[in-house]
Coordinates of C-alpha atoms in Angstrom, one line a residue:
Chain L
M1 CA 0.1 0.0 0.0
T2 CA 1.5 3.4 -1.1
R3 CA 1.4 6.4 1.1
R4 CA -1.3 8.0 -1.1
D5 CA -3.5 5.0 -0.7
L6 CA -3.0 5.1 3.1
R7 CA -4.0 8.8 3.2
R8 CA -7.2 8.0 1.0
A9 CA -8.2 5.2 3.2
L10 CA -7.8 7.3 6.2
K11 CA -9.8 10.2 4.8
R12 CA -12.5 7.9 3.9
T13 CA -12.5 6.2 7.4
G14 CA -12.7 9.9 9.0
L15 CA -15.6 10.7 6.6
Y16 CA -17.5 7.6 7.5
A17 CA -16.7 8.2 11.2
A18 CA -18.0 11.8 11.0
A19 CA -21.1 10.7 9.1
L20 CA -21.7 7.9 11.7
G21 CA -21.3 10.5 14.4
F22 CA -24.0 12.6 12.8
M23 CA -26.3 9.8 12.2
L24 CA -26.2 8.9 15.9
F25 CA -26.7 12.4 16.9
A26 CA -29.9 12.6 14.8
G27 CA -31.0 9.0 15.3
F28 CA -30.7 8.9 18.9
P29 CA -33.8 11.0 20.0
F30 CA -35.9 8.8 17.8
Y31 CA -34.5 5.6 19.5
W32 CA -35.2 7.0 22.9
M33 CA -38.7 8.0 21.9
L34 CA -39.1 4.4 20.6
I35 CA -38.1 2.5 23.6
T36 CA -39.6 5.0 26.1
A37 CA -43.1 4.7 24.3
F38 CA -43.1 0.9 24.7
K39 CA -41.2 0.4 28.2
Q40 CA -43.1 -0.7 31.3
N41 CA -43.4 2.0 34.0
R42 CA -41.2 -0.2 36.3
D43 CA -38.4 -0.2 33.7
L44 CA -38.9 3.4 33.0
Y45 CA -38.7 4.9 36.4
V46 CA -35.8 3.3 38.0
G47 CA -33.8 6.6 38.4
A48 CA -30.6 6.7 40.0
S49 CA -31.3 4.2 42.8
D50 CA -30.3 1.2 40.8
L51 CA -26.8 1.5 39.3
S52 CA -26.9 -1.8 37.6
H53 CA -29.9 -0.7 35.5
V54 CA -29.2 -0.2 31.8
P55 CA -31.4 2.6 30.6
W56 CA -31.1 2.3 26.8
I57 CA -32.4 -1.3 26.4
F58 CA -35.6 -3.1 27.3
N59 CA -35.0 -4.6 30.8
D60 CA -38.7 -5.8 31.1
P61 CA -40.6 -7.0 28.0
P62 CA -42.2 -4.1 26.1
T63 CA -45.7 -3.0 26.7
L64 CA -48.5 -1.3 24.8
E65 CA -50.0 0.3 28.0
H66 CA -48.7 3.8 27.1
V67 CA -50.3 3.7 23.5
R68 CA -53.5 2.4 25.0
L69 CA -53.4 5.3 27.5
L70 CA -52.7 7.7 24.6
F71 CA -55.6 6.5 22.2
G72 CA -57.9 5.4 24.9
Q73 CA -58.0 7.9 27.6
T74 CA -57.1 11.1 25.6
D75 CA -58.4 12.7 22.5
F76 CA -55.2 12.1 20.6
P77 CA -56.8 11.0 17.2
R78 CA -59.0 13.9 17.3
W79 CA -56.1 16.3 17.9
V80 CA -54.1 14.7 15.1
L81 CA -57.3 15.4 12.8
N82 CA -57.5 19.0 14.0
T83 CA -53.7 19.4 13.3
L84 CA -54.2 17.9 9.8
V85 CA -57.2 20.4 9.1
V86 CA -55.2 23.4 10.2
V87 CA -51.9 22.2 8.6
V88 CA -53.6 21.7 5.2
A89 CA -55.5 25.1 5.4
V90 CA -52.5 27.1 6.4
V91 CA -50.2 25.5 3.8
A92 CA -52.9 26.2 1.1
I93 CA -53.2 29.8 2.2
T94 CA -49.5 30.3 2.5
V95 CA -48.7 28.8 -0.9
A96 CA -51.7 30.8 -2.5
V97 CA -50.2 34.0 -1.1
A98 CA -46.6 33.7 -0.7
V99 CA -45.5 32.2 -4.0
P100 CA -47.2 35.0 -6.2
A101 CA -46.0 37.6 -3.7
G102 CA -42.5 36.4 -3.8
Y103 CA -42.6 35.9 -7.6
S104 CA -44.0 39.5 -8.2
L105 CA -41.4 41.0 -5.8
A106 CA -38.5 39.1 -7.3
R107 CA -39.4 39.5 -11.0
L108 CA -42.0 42.4 -11.5
A109 CA -41.3 45.0 -8.8
G110 CA -37.7 46.1 -10.0
R111 CA -35.4 47.7 -7.4
W112 CA -38.2 48.2 -4.9
G113 CA -39.0 44.7 -4.7
E114 CA -36.0 43.7 -2.9
R115 CA -36.4 46.5 -0.3
M116 CA -40.1 45.6 0.3
G117 CA -39.3 41.9 0.6
M118 CA -36.9 42.8 3.3
G119 CA -39.5 44.8 5.1
I120 CA -42.0 41.8 4.9
F121 CA -39.5 39.6 6.2
F122 CA -38.9 41.9 9.3
T123 CA -42.5 41.3 10.3
Y124 CA -41.7 37.7 10.7
L125 CA -39.1 38.7 13.6
I126 CA -41.7 40.1 15.8
P127 CA -42.1 37.5 18.5
P128 CA -45.6 35.9 19.0
T129 CA -45.4 36.8 22.7
L130 CA -45.8 40.5 21.6
L131 CA -48.5 39.8 19.1
F132 CA -50.9 37.3 20.9
V133 CA -52.5 40.0 23.1
P134 CA -53.7 42.2 20.2
F135 CA -54.4 39.1 18.2
S136 CA -56.8 37.8 20.9
R137 CA -58.7 40.9 20.8
L138 CA -59.2 40.5 16.9
I139 CA -60.0 37.0 17.3
S140 CA -62.8 37.7 19.9
L141 CA -64.0 40.5 17.8
L142 CA -64.3 38.2 14.9
G143 CA -66.0 35.5 17.0
L144 CA -63.4 32.9 16.3
Q145 CA -62.3 32.2 19.8
N146 CA -62.1 28.5 20.6
S147 CA -62.1 27.5 17.0
L148 CA -59.6 26.1 14.6
G149 CA -60.6 29.0 12.3
S150 CA -58.5 31.3 14.8
L151 CA -55.4 29.3 14.1
I152 CA -55.9 28.9 10.5
L153 CA -56.2 32.9 10.5
I154 CA -53.2 33.5 12.8
Y155 CA -50.6 31.1 11.6
P156 CA -50.3 32.5 8.0
T157 CA -49.2 35.9 9.6
M158 CA -46.1 34.0 10.6
T159 CA -45.7 31.6 7.5
I160 CA -46.5 34.2 4.8
P161 CA -43.8 36.8 5.5
F162 CA -41.0 34.2 5.8
C163 CA -42.1 32.1 2.8
T164 CA -42.6 35.2 0.5
W165 CA -38.8 36.0 1.4
L166 CA -37.9 32.3 0.8
V167 CA -39.5 32.4 -2.5
M168 CA -37.7 35.6 -3.6
G169 CA -34.4 34.0 -2.7
F170 CA -35.2 30.9 -4.5
L171 CA -36.1 32.9 -7.7
R172 CA -32.8 34.6 -7.6
S173 CA -31.2 31.2 -8.4
V174 CA -33.6 30.6 -11.3
P175 CA -32.5 32.6 -14.4
W176 CA -35.0 35.0 -15.5
E177 CA -34.0 34.3 -19.1
I178 CA -35.9 31.2 -19.4
E179 CA -39.1 33.2 -18.6
E180 CA -38.0 35.9 -21.1
Q181 CA -37.4 33.4 -23.7
A182 CA -40.9 31.9 -23.2
M183 CA -42.3 35.6 -23.6
I184 CA -40.3 35.8 -27.0
D185 CA -41.5 32.3 -27.9
G186 CA -45.2 33.5 -27.9
Y187 CA -46.4 33.6 -24.4
S188 CA -47.9 36.5 -22.7
R189 CA -46.4 37.6 -19.4
L190 CA -49.5 36.2 -17.6
A191 CA -49.2 32.9 -19.6
V192 CA -45.4 32.7 -18.5
I193 CA -46.5 33.1 -14.8
L194 CA -49.3 30.7 -15.0
R195 CA -47.7 28.0 -17.2
V196 CA -44.0 28.4 -17.5
A197 CA -42.7 29.8 -14.0
P198 CA -44.4 27.2 -11.7
R199 CA -42.6 24.3 -13.3
L200 CA -39.3 26.3 -12.6
I201 CA -40.0 26.9 -8.9
V202 CA -41.3 23.5 -7.8
P203 CA -38.5 23.1 -5.3
G204 CA -39.2 26.6 -4.0
I205 CA -42.8 25.8 -3.4
L206 CA -42.0 22.3 -1.8
T207 CA -39.8 24.3 0.7
V208 CA -42.6 26.6 1.5
I209 CA -44.9 23.6 2.1
V210 CA -42.3 21.8 4.4
F211 CA -41.6 25.0 6.3
T212 CA -45.1 25.7 6.9
F213 CA -45.8 22.2 7.8
T214 CA -43.2 22.2 10.4
L215 CA -44.2 25.7 11.9
V216 CA -47.7 24.7 12.3
M217 CA -47.1 21.3 13.7
Q218 CA -44.9 22.6 16.5
E219 CA -46.8 25.9 17.3
F220 CA -48.0 26.3 20.9
V221 CA -48.2 29.8 22.1
Y222 CA -51.2 30.9 19.8
A223 CA -52.9 27.4 20.2
L224 CA -52.8 27.7 24.0
T225 CA -54.2 31.4 23.7
F226 CA -57.0 30.8 21.4
I227 CA -58.3 27.1 22.1
S228 CA -59.7 26.1 25.4
S229 CA -61.7 23.0 24.7
V230 CA -60.0 19.8 24.7
E231 CA -61.7 18.6 21.4
K232 CA -60.5 21.6 19.5
M233 CA -56.9 21.2 20.4
T234 CA -54.0 20.3 18.2
V235 CA -51.4 17.9 18.8
S236 CA -48.8 20.3 19.8
L237 CA -51.3 21.6 22.5
G238 CA -53.3 18.6 23.5
V239 CA -50.6 16.2 24.2
P240 CA -48.8 18.2 27.0
I241 CA -52.0 19.4 28.5
A242 CA -53.4 15.9 28.8
L243 CA -50.1 14.1 29.6
V244 CA -48.5 16.4 32.0
R245 CA -50.9 16.5 35.0
G246 CA -49.3 18.8 37.8
D247 CA -45.7 17.4 38.2
V248 CA -46.6 14.2 36.9
Y249 CA -45.4 13.3 33.4
H250 CA -46.8 10.2 31.5
W251 CA -43.2 9.8 29.7
G252 CA -44.4 6.7 28.0
A253 CA -47.6 8.3 26.5
L254 CA -45.9 11.5 25.8
M255 CA -43.2 9.6 23.8
A256 CA -45.7 7.4 22.0
A257 CA -47.5 10.7 20.8
A258 CA -44.3 12.2 19.8
L259 CA -43.4 9.0 17.9
F260 CA -46.6 8.6 16.0
T261 CA -46.6 12.2 15.0
S262 CA -42.9 12.4 13.8
I263 CA -42.7 9.1 12.0
P264 CA -45.0 10.1 9.1
L265 CA -43.2 13.4 8.9
A266 CA -39.9 11.9 8.7
V267 CA -41.1 9.5 6.0
V268 CA -42.5 12.4 4.0
Y269 CA -39.4 14.6 4.4
N270 CA -37.2 11.8 3.0
L271 CA -39.4 11.4 0.1
F272 CA -38.9 15.0 -0.8
I273 CA -35.3 15.6 0.2
D274 CA -33.9 15.2 -3.2
R275 CA -36.2 17.6 -4.6
F276 CA -34.8 20.3 -2.2
I277 CA -31.1 19.6 -2.9
Q278 CA -31.5 18.7 -6.7
G279 CA -30.1 21.6 -8.8
F280 CA -33.2 21.6 -10.7
T281 CA -32.1 24.3 -13.4
M282 CA -28.8 22.5 -13.8
G283 CA -28.4 22.1 -17.7
A284 CA -30.7 24.8 -18.4
V285 CA -28.0 27.4 -18.6
K286 CA -24.4 27.5 -19.2
G287 CA -22.2 24.7 -20.5
Chain X
M1 CA -38.4 39.3 -43.6
A2 CA -37.7 42.8 -42.5
G3 CA -35.3 45.6 -41.8
V4 CA -35.0 47.4 -38.4
E5 CA -35.0 51.1 -37.9
I6 CA -33.8 52.6 -34.6
R7 CA -34.2 56.3 -34.0
N8 CA -32.6 58.3 -31.3
L9 CA -33.0 55.2 -28.8
R10 CA -32.3 55.8 -25.2
K11 CA -32.3 53.7 -22.0
H12 CA -31.5 55.3 -18.9
F13 CA -31.1 53.3 -15.4
A14 CA -31.3 56.1 -13.1
E15 CA -28.0 58.0 -13.4
L16 CA -26.7 55.3 -16.0
H17 CA -27.3 56.0 -19.4
A18 CA -27.0 52.5 -20.9
V19 CA -27.9 53.3 -24.4
D20 CA -27.6 57.0 -25.2
G21 CA -29.1 58.1 -28.3
V22 CA -28.6 55.5 -31.0
D23 CA -29.6 55.8 -34.6
L24 CA -29.3 52.5 -36.6
S25 CA -30.7 51.3 -39.9
I26 CA -30.4 47.4 -40.1
R27 CA -31.2 46.4 -43.6
D28 CA -33.3 43.5 -44.7
G29 CA -31.4 40.1 -44.8
E30 CA -28.1 41.8 -43.2
F31 CA -25.9 40.1 -40.6
L32 CA -25.3 43.0 -38.1
V33 CA -22.9 42.8 -35.2
L34 CA -23.0 44.9 -32.3
L35 CA -19.5 45.0 -30.9
G36 CA -18.3 46.6 -27.6
S37 CA -16.9 45.7 -24.2
S38 CA -19.0 44.8 -21.3
G39 CA -21.1 47.8 -20.2
S40 CA -21.1 49.4 -23.7
G41 CA -25.0 49.0 -23.8
K42 CA -24.9 46.5 -26.7
T43 CA -27.1 43.9 -24.8
T44 CA -29.5 46.5 -23.5
L45 CA -29.9 47.8 -27.2
L46 CA -30.6 44.2 -28.2
R47 CA -33.1 43.6 -25.3
M48 CA -35.0 46.8 -26.4
I49 CA -35.2 45.5 -29.9
A50 CA -36.7 42.1 -28.4
G51 CA -39.0 44.0 -26.1
L52 CA -37.6 42.8 -23.0
E53 CA -36.5 46.2 -22.0
R54 CA -38.8 49.3 -22.5
P55 CA -36.8 52.3 -24.0
T56 CA -36.7 55.7 -22.2
S57 CA -37.3 57.3 -25.4
G58 CA -36.7 56.9 -29.1
E59 CA -38.3 54.7 -31.8
I60 CA -37.9 51.0 -33.0
H61 CA -39.5 49.8 -36.3
I62 CA -39.4 46.3 -37.4
G63 CA -40.5 45.7 -40.8
G64 CA -42.0 49.3 -41.0
E65 CA -44.0 48.8 -37.9
R66 CA -43.3 50.8 -34.8
V67 CA -42.8 48.3 -32.0
D68 CA -41.3 50.6 -29.1
G69 CA -44.7 51.1 -27.3
D70 CA -46.6 48.3 -25.9
V71 CA -46.0 45.6 -28.5
P72 CA -44.9 42.6 -26.4
P73 CA -41.8 40.5 -27.4
R74 CA -44.1 37.7 -28.7
A75 CA -45.9 39.9 -31.1
R76 CA -42.5 41.4 -32.7
G77 CA -41.7 38.7 -35.1
I78 CA -38.3 38.1 -33.5
A79 CA -36.4 34.9 -32.2
M80 CA -33.6 35.3 -29.7
V81 CA -30.8 33.1 -28.5
F82 CA -29.5 34.0 -25.0
Q83 CA -26.0 33.7 -24.1
S84 CA -27.1 30.9 -21.4
Y85 CA -29.5 29.4 -24.2
A86 CA -32.3 29.5 -21.7
L87 CA -33.6 26.0 -22.5
Y88 CA -36.6 24.8 -20.6
P89 CA -34.9 22.2 -18.1
H90 CA -37.9 20.2 -17.7
R91 CA -38.8 19.7 -21.5
T92 CA -36.9 17.4 -23.8
V93 CA -35.1 18.7 -26.9
F94 CA -38.1 18.1 -28.9
Q95 CA -40.4 19.7 -26.6
N96 CA -38.0 22.7 -26.4
I97 CA -37.9 23.3 -29.9
A98 CA -41.7 22.7 -30.3
F99 CA -42.4 25.2 -27.7
P100 CA -42.8 28.2 -29.9
L101 CA -45.0 26.5 -32.1
E102 CA -47.2 25.1 -29.3
A103 CA -47.5 28.7 -28.2
V104 CA -49.4 29.7 -31.5
R105 CA -51.2 26.6 -31.6
T106 CA -49.6 24.9 -34.6
P107 CA -51.3 21.6 -35.6
R108 CA -49.5 18.5 -34.1
Q109 CA -48.2 17.1 -37.4
Q110 CA -46.8 20.4 -38.5
I111 CA -44.9 20.8 -35.4
E112 CA -43.6 17.4 -35.8
E113 CA -42.6 18.1 -39.3
K114 CA -40.8 21.4 -38.5
V115 CA -39.0 20.2 -35.5
R116 CA -37.6 17.3 -37.5
W117 CA -36.7 19.7 -40.3
A118 CA -34.8 22.1 -37.9
A119 CA -33.0 19.4 -36.0
E120 CA -31.8 17.8 -39.2
M121 CA -30.4 21.3 -40.1
F122 CA -28.4 21.4 -37.1
S123 CA -27.6 17.7 -36.8
I124 CA -29.1 17.1 -33.6
S125 CA -31.9 14.6 -34.5
R126 CA -30.3 12.1 -32.3
Y127 CA -31.1 14.1 -29.2
L128 CA -34.6 14.8 -29.6
D129 CA -35.6 12.7 -26.6
R130 CA -32.9 13.9 -24.3
Y131 CA -33.1 16.6 -21.7
P132 CA -31.0 19.8 -21.9
R133 CA -28.8 18.7 -19.0
Q134 CA -27.6 15.5 -20.9
L135 CA -26.3 17.6 -23.6
S136 CA -22.8 19.2 -24.2
G137 CA -22.4 23.0 -24.4
G138 CA -22.3 22.9 -28.3
E139 CA -25.3 20.7 -28.6
R140 CA -27.2 23.0 -26.3
Q141 CA -26.4 25.9 -28.2
R142 CA -27.7 24.2 -31.4
V143 CA -31.0 23.4 -29.7
A144 CA -31.3 27.0 -28.9
L145 CA -30.6 28.1 -32.4
C146 CA -33.1 25.5 -33.7
R147 CA -36.0 26.7 -31.4
A148 CA -35.1 30.3 -32.7
L149 CA -35.4 28.9 -36.3
V150 CA -38.7 27.2 -36.2
R151 CA -40.6 30.5 -35.5
D152 CA -39.9 31.7 -39.0
P153 CA -38.9 35.1 -37.4
K154 CA -38.4 38.3 -39.1
V155 CA -35.4 39.2 -37.1
F156 CA -32.9 37.0 -35.2
L157 CA -31.5 38.4 -32.0
L158 CA -28.4 36.5 -30.9
D159 CA -26.8 37.6 -27.5
E160 CA -23.2 36.1 -27.5
P161 CA -24.4 32.7 -28.5
L162 CA -21.0 31.3 -28.9
A163 CA -19.5 32.7 -25.7
N164 CA -20.0 29.6 -23.6
L165 CA -18.4 27.3 -26.1
D166 CA -14.7 26.3 -25.9
A167 CA -12.4 27.8 -28.7
K168 CA -12.4 24.9 -31.1
L169 CA -16.1 24.5 -31.2
R170 CA -16.4 28.2 -31.6
N171 CA -14.8 28.2 -35.0
T172 CA -17.0 25.5 -36.4
A173 CA -20.2 27.1 -34.8
R174 CA -19.3 30.5 -36.3
D175 CA -19.0 28.9 -39.7
D176 CA -22.3 26.9 -39.1
L177 CA -24.0 30.2 -38.2
K178 CA -22.9 32.3 -41.1
R179 CA -23.8 29.5 -43.5
L180 CA -27.3 29.2 -42.0
Q181 CA -28.0 32.8 -42.1
R182 CA -26.7 33.1 -46.0
R183 CA -29.3 30.3 -46.7
I184 CA -32.3 31.5 -44.8
Q185 CA -31.6 35.2 -45.4
T186 CA -33.1 36.4 -42.2
T187 CA -32.1 39.7 -40.8
T188 CA -29.7 39.2 -37.8
V189 CA -28.5 41.3 -35.0
Y190 CA -25.6 39.6 -33.2
V191 CA -24.2 41.0 -30.0
T192 CA -20.5 40.2 -29.1
H193 CA -17.5 41.5 -27.4
D194 CA -15.1 39.2 -29.3
Q195 CA -13.7 41.1 -32.4
V196 CA -12.9 38.0 -34.4
E197 CA -16.5 37.0 -34.1
A198 CA -17.6 40.3 -35.2
M199 CA -15.1 40.7 -38.2
G200 CA -15.9 37.0 -39.3
L201 CA -19.6 37.2 -39.0
G202 CA -20.7 40.6 -39.8
D203 CA -21.8 42.1 -43.1
R204 CA -21.5 45.3 -41.0
I205 CA -20.3 46.1 -37.5
V206 CA -21.5 48.5 -35.0
V207 CA -18.8 49.6 -32.6
M208 CA -20.3 50.9 -29.3
E209 CA -18.8 52.4 -26.1
R210 CA -20.9 53.8 -23.1
G211 CA -24.1 53.7 -24.9
K212 CA -23.2 55.4 -27.9
V213 CA -22.4 54.2 -31.4
R214 CA -18.7 55.1 -32.4
Q215 CA -18.7 53.7 -36.0
V216 CA -20.9 51.7 -38.4
G217 CA -19.3 50.0 -41.3
T218 CA -18.0 46.9 -43.0
P219 CA -15.4 44.8 -41.1
Q220 CA -12.9 46.3 -43.5
D221 CA -14.1 49.9 -43.1
V222 CA -14.0 49.6 -39.2
Y223 CA -10.4 48.0 -39.2
E224 CA -8.7 50.1 -42.0
D225 CA -10.5 53.5 -41.5
P226 CA -11.5 53.8 -37.7
V227 CA -13.2 57.0 -37.1
D228 CA -11.5 57.6 -33.9
T229 CA -8.7 56.4 -31.5
F230 CA -11.3 54.3 -29.5
V231 CA -12.2 52.0 -32.5
A232 CA -8.6 52.0 -33.7
T233 CA -7.4 50.5 -30.4
F234 CA -10.6 48.4 -29.8
V235 CA -10.6 46.5 -33.0
G236 CA -7.4 44.8 -34.0
Q237 CA -5.1 42.4 -31.9
P238 CA -2.6 43.8 -31.0
P239 CA -4.3 47.3 -31.2
M240 CA -3.3 50.1 -33.4
N241 CA 0.0 52.0 -32.3
L242 CA -0.7 55.6 -31.5
L243 CA 2.2 57.9 -31.2
D244 CA 2.5 61.5 -30.2
L245 CA 5.2 62.8 -32.5
R246 CA 6.8 66.4 -32.4
D247 CA 6.8 66.4 -36.2
P248 CA 6.8 69.8 -37.7
S249 CA 5.3 68.6 -40.8
L250 CA 2.1 67.7 -39.0
P251 CA -0.4 70.1 -37.3
P252 CA 0.3 70.5 -33.6
G253 CA -1.7 68.0 -31.4
T254 CA -2.0 65.3 -34.0
L255 CA -1.6 61.6 -33.1
L256 CA 0.0 59.3 -35.5
G257 CA -1.5 55.7 -35.8
F258 CA -0.4 52.5 -37.6
R259 CA -1.4 48.8 -37.3
P260 CA 1.4 46.6 -35.9
E261 CA 1.5 44.4 -39.1
H262 CA 2.3 47.5 -41.3
F263 CA 5.3 48.3 -38.9
L264 CA 8.2 46.3 -40.3
P265 CA 11.9 46.1 -40.8
R266 CA 13.0 48.9 -43.4
S267 CA 14.8 46.3 -45.4
G268 CA 11.8 44.6 -46.3
F269 CA 10.6 47.7 -48.2
G270 CA 11.7 48.4 -51.7
P271 CA 13.6 51.6 -52.5
G272 CA 10.8 53.1 -54.4
E273 CA 8.2 52.7 -51.8
D274 CA 6.9 55.7 -49.9
V275 CA 7.5 54.9 -46.3
R276 CA 8.1 56.7 -42.9
G277 CA 11.1 55.4 -41.1
F278 CA 11.4 55.0 -37.3
R279 CA 14.4 54.0 -34.9
F280 CA 12.7 51.2 -33.1
S281 CA 14.6 50.1 -29.9
V282 CA 13.4 46.4 -29.3
R283 CA 12.8 45.5 -25.7
R284 CA 11.4 42.1 -26.2
V285 CA 10.3 39.6 -28.9
E286 CA 7.4 37.2 -28.5
Y287 CA 7.5 34.1 -30.9
L288 CA 3.8 32.9 -31.5
G289 CA 4.5 30.5 -34.3
S290 CA 2.8 32.1 -37.2
D291 CA 3.9 35.6 -36.0
R292 CA 6.4 37.4 -34.0
Y293 CA 5.3 40.2 -31.7
V294 CA 8.1 42.8 -31.2
Y295 CA 7.7 45.2 -28.1
G296 CA 9.7 48.5 -28.0
S297 CA 9.7 52.0 -28.1
V298 CA 10.3 54.9 -30.8
S299 CA 12.7 57.6 -29.8
E300 CA 11.0 60.2 -31.9
S301 CA 7.9 60.0 -29.7
D302 CA 6.9 62.8 -27.2
T303 CA 6.5 59.9 -24.6
P304 CA 9.5 57.7 -25.4
D305 CA 8.5 55.1 -23.1
A306 CA 5.2 54.4 -24.7
T307 CA 5.2 50.9 -26.0
V308 CA 4.9 50.3 -29.7
I309 CA 4.1 46.8 -31.1
A310 CA 5.3 45.3 -34.5
K311 CA 3.6 42.2 -35.8
L312 CA 6.0 40.3 -38.1
P313 CA 4.7 37.5 -40.1
G314 CA 6.4 34.2 -40.0
T315 CA 7.7 34.8 -43.5
I316 CA 10.2 37.6 -42.3
A317 CA 13.2 35.5 -41.1
L318 CA 15.3 38.5 -40.1
A319 CA 16.8 38.0 -36.8
I320 CA 15.6 40.9 -34.2
P321 CA 17.9 40.8 -31.3
E322 CA 16.4 42.2 -28.1
G323 CA 17.9 45.3 -26.5
E324 CA 19.0 46.8 -29.6
T325 CA 17.7 49.5 -32.0
H326 CA 16.4 48.7 -35.5
E327 CA 15.5 50.6 -38.5
F328 CA 11.8 50.0 -39.0
A329 CA 9.4 51.8 -41.4
V330 CA 5.4 52.2 -42.0
P331 CA 4.1 52.6 -45.6
R332 CA 2.6 56.1 -45.9
R333 CA -0.5 54.7 -47.3
A334 CA -1.0 53.0 -43.9
L335 CA -0.6 55.9 -41.6
R336 CA -3.8 57.3 -39.9
Y337 CA -4.0 60.6 -38.0
F338 CA -6.0 61.5 -35.1
D339 CA -6.7 64.4 -33.0
A340 CA -4.9 64.2 -29.7
A341 CA -7.7 66.1 -27.8
T342 CA -10.8 64.6 -29.2
G343 CA -9.6 61.2 -30.4
L344 CA -11.4 62.0 -33.7
R345 CA -9.8 61.0 -37.2
R346 CA -8.0 63.9 -39.1
R347 CA -7.9 63.5 -42.5
L348 CA -4.6 65.3 -43.9

C-alpha cells in the first residue's frame, strides 16, 4: 500500500466516522422515543437508585400500555385530525399568497421589490409573545375564539412573510432568461407566470410547504391562547396538556404521541429531500 | 423578412445611460454585429429590440411597424438566443424546439415536421428525446438556435451565443451560423465582445462604447478606416499603435496611428516605396508560431517610453535581437492621423 492509498483510506475512514457520528446524533432521540414509548413503567422509572440498571435497552418485556393510554384516555386521534385540518388550510393559504407575492417582488417590482421583501421579512421577526394580546382581541372581535378558524387565520401571519422571502431568494437562483425566452416564444407575461414559471419553482414551493408544515405542527403559544376546549386542540397543545398533570409526566404516553406524529413526517421529508437538494435548473443555463 | 430602424433610442437606469441616443438602420437580410466591451450598452440595445426592456425614449421599427410602445416580445416577429441558451430544463429537446410552435397552436403534425426539419439542419436529430442537462454545451447551443429557427422570425437576435463554447468549437459554430444565415437570409442582430467573431460574421459592424455608437461599417471599414482612437485601439489584435510625435510637418496635437502588421523592418521595403522610417529600440520579442510580436519604443515619440508593437509574419526570417535599436518603417498609405484632444480622425 502506497502512502497515497493510505491517506485516502484514512480520509474515507474519517468521513464515515463523522457521518456515523451525525447519524447517531440525529437518530438517538428517535431511538429514545421508541423505547420509552414501549417500556413498562417499572423499567422506566428506576432512576438513580439502581446503578446496575441499563437505561437504553428493554430490561422488562415491551408493553402497549402507554399507547392504550394515549388512544384510549385522551383525544389524541381527534387532535391529529385537527392538526391536519389546520396544516392543510395554512399550507394552502401560504402557498396561494406567498408564491405569487415572492414572484412579483422578485421579478416584477424592480429595485423596490428587494426592499419590500426585506420589510415583509422583518414582520416575521416580531415575537408571538408580543402579538398574541392584540391578536386575541381581534379573534374575539371576529367571534373565532376557541375554534380552529382562529389558528387558520393567525398562522399565515407567521408563514407568509417568511415564505415570501424564501420564494424571492429561490427565484434569484432561477435564471430570468428562461421566462424571457418564453415571452419571446409566444407567451404573454401572464401565461408565463401561470404556465412556465410554476414548473421552474417547484423546489421553492416544496420548501414553502415543508416550512409551513413544520411551523404549524410545533406551534404552541397561539394554540394555547385561542383554544380552550379539549376537542378543538392540536397535537402540540393537547398532548402536553393531557399528559402532563401537575408534576406528573406520563413519559411513555408523551413519547408515544411524539413517535406517532414524527414518523409520518420523517417519511414525507425523506421522500422530498432530493427535490430540495437537486439543482433543478442545472443544464438549463451555461455549458 | 424585414429591416430594423432605430431612431434616437435611449435607455436610462437612473443615472446610468446604458443606451444614449442610438440611430441605426439595419437592412433586410443583413447580418449586423453589435461590438463593444461589457457595459457598452450592446445587450441593452438588443433587449430593447426584443421588447424585454422598455426604452426611455426613441423609436424602434421592425419591418416598417413601430414596436417600441406596448408591442410585447411575442408579437414582434423576432427570435432570440441568449448566451445561457435558456432551455426549458424540464422539457426534452423536441419539446424545447416545439415550444414556440405550441404557443401559437400549430397543428401537431406540422410541429412534428418542422421540428424534425430544423433538427436535421443542425444535426441534432439524435438528441430529440434527451433533456438539456444531458447535452454538451455545443449541443445545447444548437438546440437554442433550432428553437429560434422554427418560429420563422423576421429578425434573429443573438446575444453572444458562442461565448460559452470552447475555442475549437467556436470556430465551427461560427461557420455554421454564417452559412445558415446566408441560406435563410433572415435579418440578424448579433451581440458580441469578441472582435474576431464580429469581423468574421458581420456584414456590417456597429462599434459601441458607453451607450453610444462610435462607428458603423463593414469589417474592412472599421479595421482600416477607424473614425477615432477608440475604434482604432478596440478593433485589431494587437491594437493600433498611437504615437504623439513632435513632427513639424504635422499640425500640432496630432496623433499618428499605424497597425502593428504595417510596422516592419525597413529592409523589407523596396527603394521606391513611400515609407516613414522610425528608430525602434526593441525590448522584447514574442514568438507565437505564425507571427512574432516585437515590443519596444520609438525615440521620436513625445512619450519615448510608450510601448510600440510590431507584428512580423513568419515569412520574415530576419533576426531581431532584443535590447538593440533597429530601422523600422511604415508605408505612408497605412498611416492614420487623429486629433490628440478629441480622439477623432484627421484627414490630412
